[in-house]
């Protein structure tokens, strides 16, 4: 069996101790890296690097140029100790200065005597040495870091290595901050657009309820998000009758709101031609079958209220059955035929009801009946009927009752109600 010679086995490889100044530099690096990687806002991050961090590493002047990919330029985003160049100063990549050179090559460039460097562009008159380090994340150029000093060869090799290590952290921090800034700007733009859409959508809803002696009519629509696919409408006719509409477009958000707006405009145009509810929905459906994207549809109840005869004629395009309450009790009104709008061509049957003193007629969306409480119980049709029979019931009171039932967190869809009550 082979043995290891004693002389070799006893050899001890000496560990080279770190010098005190090297330990201090590494501690500075660690502290600086922790600080800059915790900042997500781009401007404060860059200001921190060129001021606090750069100064702690002995850089009398420091700056960060960011890469403008569209224009092929480097843009000064932060500077410390320089009175000549200011934020916004631009240099062409590959053409201007040490910054342009480093941006094009991706390699650090150190000029121990700037007077002898062919790429150096004069800045402060007393600058004698300068280092420019690329800021890269993988193959992606983020920017460059510059540091200069009024002494010749002011950056020893050890400090250059430390600065390069620091710039690895700076590159990642700046890259993340720019992404954060871009994503925040996108979110803010989307939020503004959503708010504008909400305002426009609310403007399409009725400004008030019809005033008809002996009747109490109200409507309310509460989107679950900024915009929604529910809507209701009151359409006045020259002969004193009123069109009543409640609809729910499939989907949510902006797409549903756009389809809602288009459907509303078409329905109003057809209703003003004084057609019956069934005819209006048949013609509207033909238009939507041609125009709607595949898989999109609208459920809708359209009724014509005649105050003179106290009658309501309605047609239902696949929507929830209207609730009707009178002296005979509570019933949910069905119709013979009526598919949701936009799916396929077909006709729509009509139902006529007579309003009597104390009667109630309620159109509602599934955001009302499908709202749930903490025990995952749905509000449901029975609770809706129990509330609607109250003498003080209205569209607002129904929505408030649903919200109270759901305790503010169980309303999962747009909630819309149209309420018609007859005074005794």
XYZ file of C-alpha atoms in Angstrom:
424
model
C 0.000 0.000 0.000
C 1.415 3.315 -1.075
C 2.115 5.973 1.543
C 2.419 9.740 1.339
C 5.853 10.996 2.191
C 5.994 12.809 5.479
C 7.636 15.819 3.979
C 4.710 16.383 1.636
C 2.001 15.574 4.188
C 3.306 18.165 6.584
C 3.360 20.975 4.067
C 1.148 23.899 5.192
C 0.006 26.332 2.508
C 0.163 29.829 3.980
C -3.004 31.911 3.825
C -2.318 35.392 2.605
C -3.922 37.812 5.058
C -5.991 40.720 3.794
C -4.522 44.105 4.428
C -6.496 46.450 6.671
C -7.222 48.876 3.861
C -8.494 45.998 1.678
C -10.903 44.933 4.422
C -12.152 48.499 4.737
C -12.668 48.730 0.955
C -14.616 45.455 0.929
C -16.742 46.647 3.822
C -17.468 49.837 1.903
C -18.417 47.748 -1.125
C -20.786 45.569 0.888
C -22.400 48.564 2.570
C -22.787 50.451 -0.713
C -24.223 47.405 -2.504
C -26.798 46.849 0.223
C -27.841 50.473 0.082
C -28.197 50.878 -3.681
C -29.985 47.565 -4.227
C -32.662 48.650 -1.760
C -33.628 51.755 -3.790
C -36.197 51.313 -6.565
C -36.789 54.923 -7.607
C -34.357 55.760 -10.392
C -33.557 59.411 -9.596
C -32.885 58.886 -5.862
C -30.831 55.798 -6.746
C -28.571 57.662 -9.168
C -28.216 60.634 -6.840
C -27.177 58.258 -4.065
C -24.570 56.567 -6.269
C -22.916 59.719 -7.611
C -22.955 61.494 -4.265
C -22.737 59.291 -1.173
C -21.349 56.107 -2.710
C -18.882 57.675 -5.136
C -17.607 60.080 -2.503
C -16.989 57.254 -0.027
C -14.719 55.629 -2.626
C -12.633 58.751 -3.069
C -14.136 59.909 -6.358
C -13.934 63.693 -6.427
C -16.136 63.769 -9.510
C -18.594 61.069 -10.512
C -21.406 60.624 -12.985
C -23.754 58.067 -14.448
C -24.765 58.065 -18.092
C -27.768 55.965 -19.125
C -28.138 54.247 -22.466
C -30.670 55.808 -24.853
C -31.139 52.893 -27.246
C -33.419 54.734 -29.672
C -30.926 57.526 -30.348
C -27.717 55.564 -29.833
C -26.541 58.014 -27.199
C -25.527 58.142 -23.564
C -27.449 60.595 -21.408
C -26.055 62.067 -18.192
C -28.573 61.097 -15.489
C -26.646 62.106 -12.376
C -23.447 63.968 -11.628
C -21.389 64.963 -8.584
C -18.540 67.453 -8.437
C -18.751 68.624 -12.044
C -19.623 72.210 -12.951
C -19.427 71.793 -16.748
C -21.802 68.981 -17.674
C -25.290 68.717 -16.240
C -28.162 66.245 -16.340
C -29.325 65.678 -19.885
C -25.864 66.079 -21.444
C -25.518 63.604 -24.345
C -22.612 61.770 -25.934
C -22.678 59.687 -29.110
C -21.821 56.019 -28.574
C -18.519 55.155 -30.178
C -17.875 58.734 -31.253
C -17.630 61.050 -28.270
C -15.371 60.791 -25.267
C -14.317 57.958 -23.045
C -17.992 57.432 -22.230
C -18.849 56.839 -25.900
C -15.849 54.544 -26.293
C -16.665 52.401 -23.250
C -20.339 52.207 -24.211
C -19.373 50.807 -27.625
C -16.687 48.387 -26.445
C -18.161 47.261 -23.129
C -14.685 47.464 -21.567
C -13.465 49.637 -18.690
C -11.104 52.423 -19.702
C -8.716 54.032 -17.256
C -6.740 57.163 -18.087
C -4.090 57.761 -15.400
C -3.260 60.964 -17.286
C -6.214 62.298 -19.254
C -3.907 64.609 -21.197
C -2.513 61.552 -22.968
C -5.821 59.765 -23.618
C -7.068 60.098 -27.200
C -10.727 59.656 -26.209
C -10.856 62.058 -23.300
C -12.992 65.190 -23.769
C -12.013 68.041 -21.506
C -14.329 68.780 -18.603
C -13.050 70.315 -15.375
C -9.740 72.063 -16.115
C -8.028 70.441 -13.107
C -9.044 66.842 -13.925
C -5.963 64.686 -14.453
C -7.167 61.082 -14.133
C -10.450 59.398 -15.019
C -11.980 55.930 -15.105
C -15.096 54.930 -17.051
C -16.746 51.590 -16.283
C -19.622 50.013 -18.281
C -22.826 49.111 -16.496
C -24.072 45.891 -18.029
C -26.640 43.261 -17.131
C -25.701 40.220 -19.165
C -25.244 41.474 -22.722
C -27.482 44.474 -22.137
C -25.831 47.900 -21.816
C -27.530 49.873 -19.043
C -25.134 52.807 -18.855
C -21.646 53.812 -17.747
C -20.141 55.061 -14.511
C -17.468 57.747 -14.591
C -15.116 58.911 -11.859
C -12.355 61.509 -12.130
C -9.751 63.092 -9.911
C -7.448 66.153 -9.985
C -4.409 63.958 -9.230
C -2.441 61.857 -11.682
C -3.077 58.107 -11.508
C -5.472 58.649 -8.585
C -7.117 55.222 -8.840
C -4.807 52.344 -7.774
C -5.456 48.876 -9.152
C -7.140 47.657 -5.955
C -9.599 50.553 -6.018
C -10.350 49.990 -9.708
C -11.302 46.388 -8.886
C -13.506 47.580 -6.063
C -15.182 50.127 -8.347
C -15.752 47.457 -10.976
C -17.359 45.216 -8.378
C -19.484 48.121 -7.223
C -20.581 48.804 -10.803
C -21.855 45.231 -11.111
C -24.312 46.062 -8.304
C -25.003 49.508 -9.754
C -25.900 48.012 -13.148
C -28.446 45.628 -11.646
C -29.890 48.329 -9.384
C -30.252 50.830 -12.250
C -31.699 48.166 -14.547
C -34.291 47.201 -11.936
C -35.110 50.836 -11.167
C -35.673 51.629 -14.855
C -37.964 48.622 -15.184
C -39.799 49.659 -12.044
C -40.123 53.209 -13.377
C -41.419 51.947 -16.733
C -43.899 49.543 -15.156
C -45.102 52.229 -12.741
C -45.627 54.636 -15.645
C -47.600 51.950 -17.476
C -49.718 51.294 -14.389
C -50.370 55.003 -13.936
C -51.316 55.349 -17.608
C -53.653 52.373 -17.328
C -55.141 53.825 -14.164
C -55.751 57.159 -15.900
C -57.309 55.397 -18.883
C -59.498 53.310 -16.586
C -60.624 56.443 -14.753
C -61.408 58.188 -18.038
C -63.335 55.119 -19.183
C -65.218 55.060 -15.871
C -66.184 58.728 -16.228
C -67.313 58.185 -19.825
C -69.288 55.090 -18.893
C -70.991 56.820 -16.000
C -71.893 59.648 -18.370
C -73.845 57.134 -20.486
C -76.060 56.155 -17.564
C -79.261 58.118 -16.923
C -78.776 61.416 -15.119
C -82.069 60.950 -13.303
C -85.171 58.775 -13.095
C -88.425 59.310 -14.997
C -91.041 61.332 -13.165
C -94.401 59.642 -13.618
C -97.250 60.485 -11.219
C -98.289 57.451 -9.231
C -95.104 55.525 -10.035
C -91.673 55.352 -8.426
C -88.892 54.434 -10.866
C -85.200 54.190 -10.031
C -82.026 52.613 -11.353
C -78.483 52.041 -10.135
C -75.400 50.347 -11.579
C -72.265 49.683 -9.506
C -69.325 48.181 -11.446
C -67.099 45.781 -9.549
C -64.056 47.449 -11.152
C -63.395 50.861 -12.678
C -65.631 49.995 -15.618
C -68.089 47.210 -16.215
C -70.364 45.487 -18.660
C -73.693 46.216 -16.939
C -75.858 49.145 -17.823
C -79.414 50.371 -17.537
C -81.310 53.040 -19.394
C -84.533 55.052 -19.395
C -85.626 56.045 -22.904
C -88.405 58.652 -23.224
C -90.834 58.434 -26.162
C -92.825 61.335 -27.605
C -96.157 59.706 -26.732
C -95.329 59.583 -22.999
C -94.204 55.975 -22.870
C -90.816 54.968 -21.486
C -88.319 52.345 -22.572
C -86.654 50.510 -19.670
C -83.417 48.622 -20.268
C -81.111 46.492 -18.157
C -78.238 44.600 -19.788
C -75.142 42.592 -18.934
C -72.323 42.184 -21.466
C -70.207 39.041 -21.161
C -66.778 39.603 -19.650
C -65.446 42.401 -17.494
C -63.365 45.523 -17.690
C -62.667 47.760 -20.655
C -63.576 45.203 -23.330
C -67.019 44.682 -21.804
C -67.469 48.433 -21.428
C -66.735 48.979 -25.126
C -69.269 46.337 -26.150
C -71.758 47.846 -23.736
C -71.342 51.286 -25.269
C -71.820 49.942 -28.801
C -74.905 47.938 -27.806
C -76.423 50.923 -26.005
C -76.078 53.146 -29.063
C -77.677 50.610 -31.391
C -80.520 49.829 -29.000
C -81.382 53.501 -28.536
C -81.495 54.032 -32.294
C -83.823 51.055 -32.770
C -86.015 51.959 -29.779
C -86.564 55.470 -31.092
C -88.075 53.955 -34.232
C -91.013 53.040 -31.936
C -90.812 49.325 -32.586
C -92.143 46.843 -30.041
C -89.697 45.258 -27.559
C -89.597 41.966 -29.451
C -88.908 43.708 -32.759
C -86.200 45.887 -31.226
C -84.342 42.881 -29.808
C -84.686 40.902 -33.044
C -83.154 43.717 -35.103
C -80.504 44.448 -32.468
C -79.525 40.779 -32.350
C -79.060 40.673 -36.128
C -76.642 43.591 -35.913
C -74.681 42.117 -33.006
C -74.381 38.667 -34.603
C -72.576 40.360 -37.488
C -70.410 42.700 -35.401
C -69.619 41.006 -32.086
C -66.388 38.985 -31.640
C -66.889 35.235 -31.390
C -67.965 34.133 -27.932
C -69.162 37.584 -26.839
C -72.813 38.192 -26.083
C -75.262 40.367 -24.178
C -78.124 39.373 -21.925
C -80.766 42.098 -21.870
C -84.284 42.922 -20.761
C -86.070 45.619 -22.724
C -89.489 46.855 -21.651
C -91.888 49.588 -22.713
C -93.866 51.170 -19.892
C -97.165 52.862 -20.771
C -98.218 55.108 -17.851
C -101.626 55.732 -19.437
C -102.641 52.077 -19.374
C -100.356 51.053 -16.494
C -98.967 48.189 -18.548
C -95.460 46.958 -19.260
C -94.534 44.954 -22.348
C -91.091 43.361 -22.209
C -88.863 40.989 -24.163
C -86.007 39.075 -22.581
C -82.747 38.173 -24.358
C -81.391 35.467 -22.092
C -81.351 37.663 -18.994
C -82.450 36.781 -15.454
C -86.208 36.557 -15.046
C -87.728 39.882 -13.932
C -89.247 39.920 -10.447
C -92.917 40.935 -10.268
C -94.821 41.417 -7.031
C -98.510 42.257 -6.733
C -101.475 41.283 -4.564
C -101.354 37.769 -5.964
C -97.842 37.208 -4.660
C -94.307 37.013 -6.008
C -93.349 35.611 -9.380
C -90.318 35.569 -11.654
C -91.522 36.227 -15.177
C -90.464 33.837 -17.913
C -90.666 34.271 -21.677
C -91.178 31.719 -24.406
C -88.054 32.432 -26.438
C -85.094 34.731 -26.380
C -81.408 33.807 -26.669
C -78.677 36.204 -25.512
C -77.869 38.818 -28.137
C -74.951 38.225 -30.469
C -74.899 34.416 -30.500
C -77.242 33.463 -33.339
C -80.217 34.853 -35.205
C -83.658 34.282 -33.747
C -86.855 35.927 -32.547
C -87.951 37.289 -29.185
C -91.333 36.817 -27.580
C -93.107 39.497 -25.561
C -94.841 39.393 -22.194
C -97.404 41.927 -21.020
C -98.076 42.642 -17.351
C -100.599 44.965 -15.749
C -99.396 47.212 -12.946
C -101.725 47.513 -9.984
C -101.524 49.655 -6.826
C -98.661 48.426 -4.636
C -97.103 46.242 -7.339
C -93.349 46.026 -7.932
C -91.334 45.204 -11.041
C -87.582 44.614 -10.667
C -84.917 44.020 -13.302
C -81.540 42.972 -11.864
C -78.162 41.573 -12.876
C -76.398 38.513 -11.480
C -74.120 40.755 -9.425
C -77.156 41.149 -7.152
C -78.248 37.556 -6.726
C -74.755 35.997 -6.762
C -73.206 38.242 -4.103
C -72.013 36.105 -1.178
C -71.454 36.606 2.527
C -68.619 35.354 4.725
C -70.208 31.885 4.815
C -70.289 31.754 0.988
C -74.090 31.975 0.990
C -75.578 33.772 -2.007
C -77.911 36.716 -1.673
C -80.294 34.873 -3.981
C -83.761 35.415 -5.381
C -85.614 34.894 -2.114
C -83.805 37.709 -0.311
C -84.314 39.956 -3.332
C -88.062 39.326 -3.246
C -88.231 39.834 0.521
C -86.558 43.211 0.224
C -88.447 44.365 -2.880
C -91.819 43.976 -1.166
C -90.935 46.640 1.406
C -92.798 49.908 1.020
C -89.534 51.902 0.891
C -87.783 49.593 -1.566
C -85.869 51.103 -4.495
C -82.879 50.350 -6.709
C -80.588 52.044 -4.200
C -82.008 50.183 -1.197
C -81.612 46.841 -2.983
C -77.944 47.507 -3.783
C -77.354 48.710 -0.216
C -78.960 45.563 1.148
C -76.735 43.411 -1.065
C -73.642 45.272 0.106
C -74.633 44.862 3.744
C -75.234 41.157 3.185
C -71.866 40.730 1.485
C -70.157 42.968 4.058
C -68.382 44.894 1.311
C -66.291 41.979 0.060
C -68.627 39.464 -1.534
C -69.862 41.478 -4.539
C -68.063 39.655 -7.334
C -69.747 41.131 -10.386
C -71.294 44.371 -11.563
C -74.518 44.986 -9.650
C -77.371 46.724 -11.486
C -81.041 47.209 -10.668
C -84.039 48.883 -12.321
C -87.004 49.240 -9.962
C -90.597 50.171 -10.831
C -93.064 50.613 -7.985
C -96.731 51.638 -8.081
C -98.046 53.768 -5.248
C -101.157 52.666 -3.437
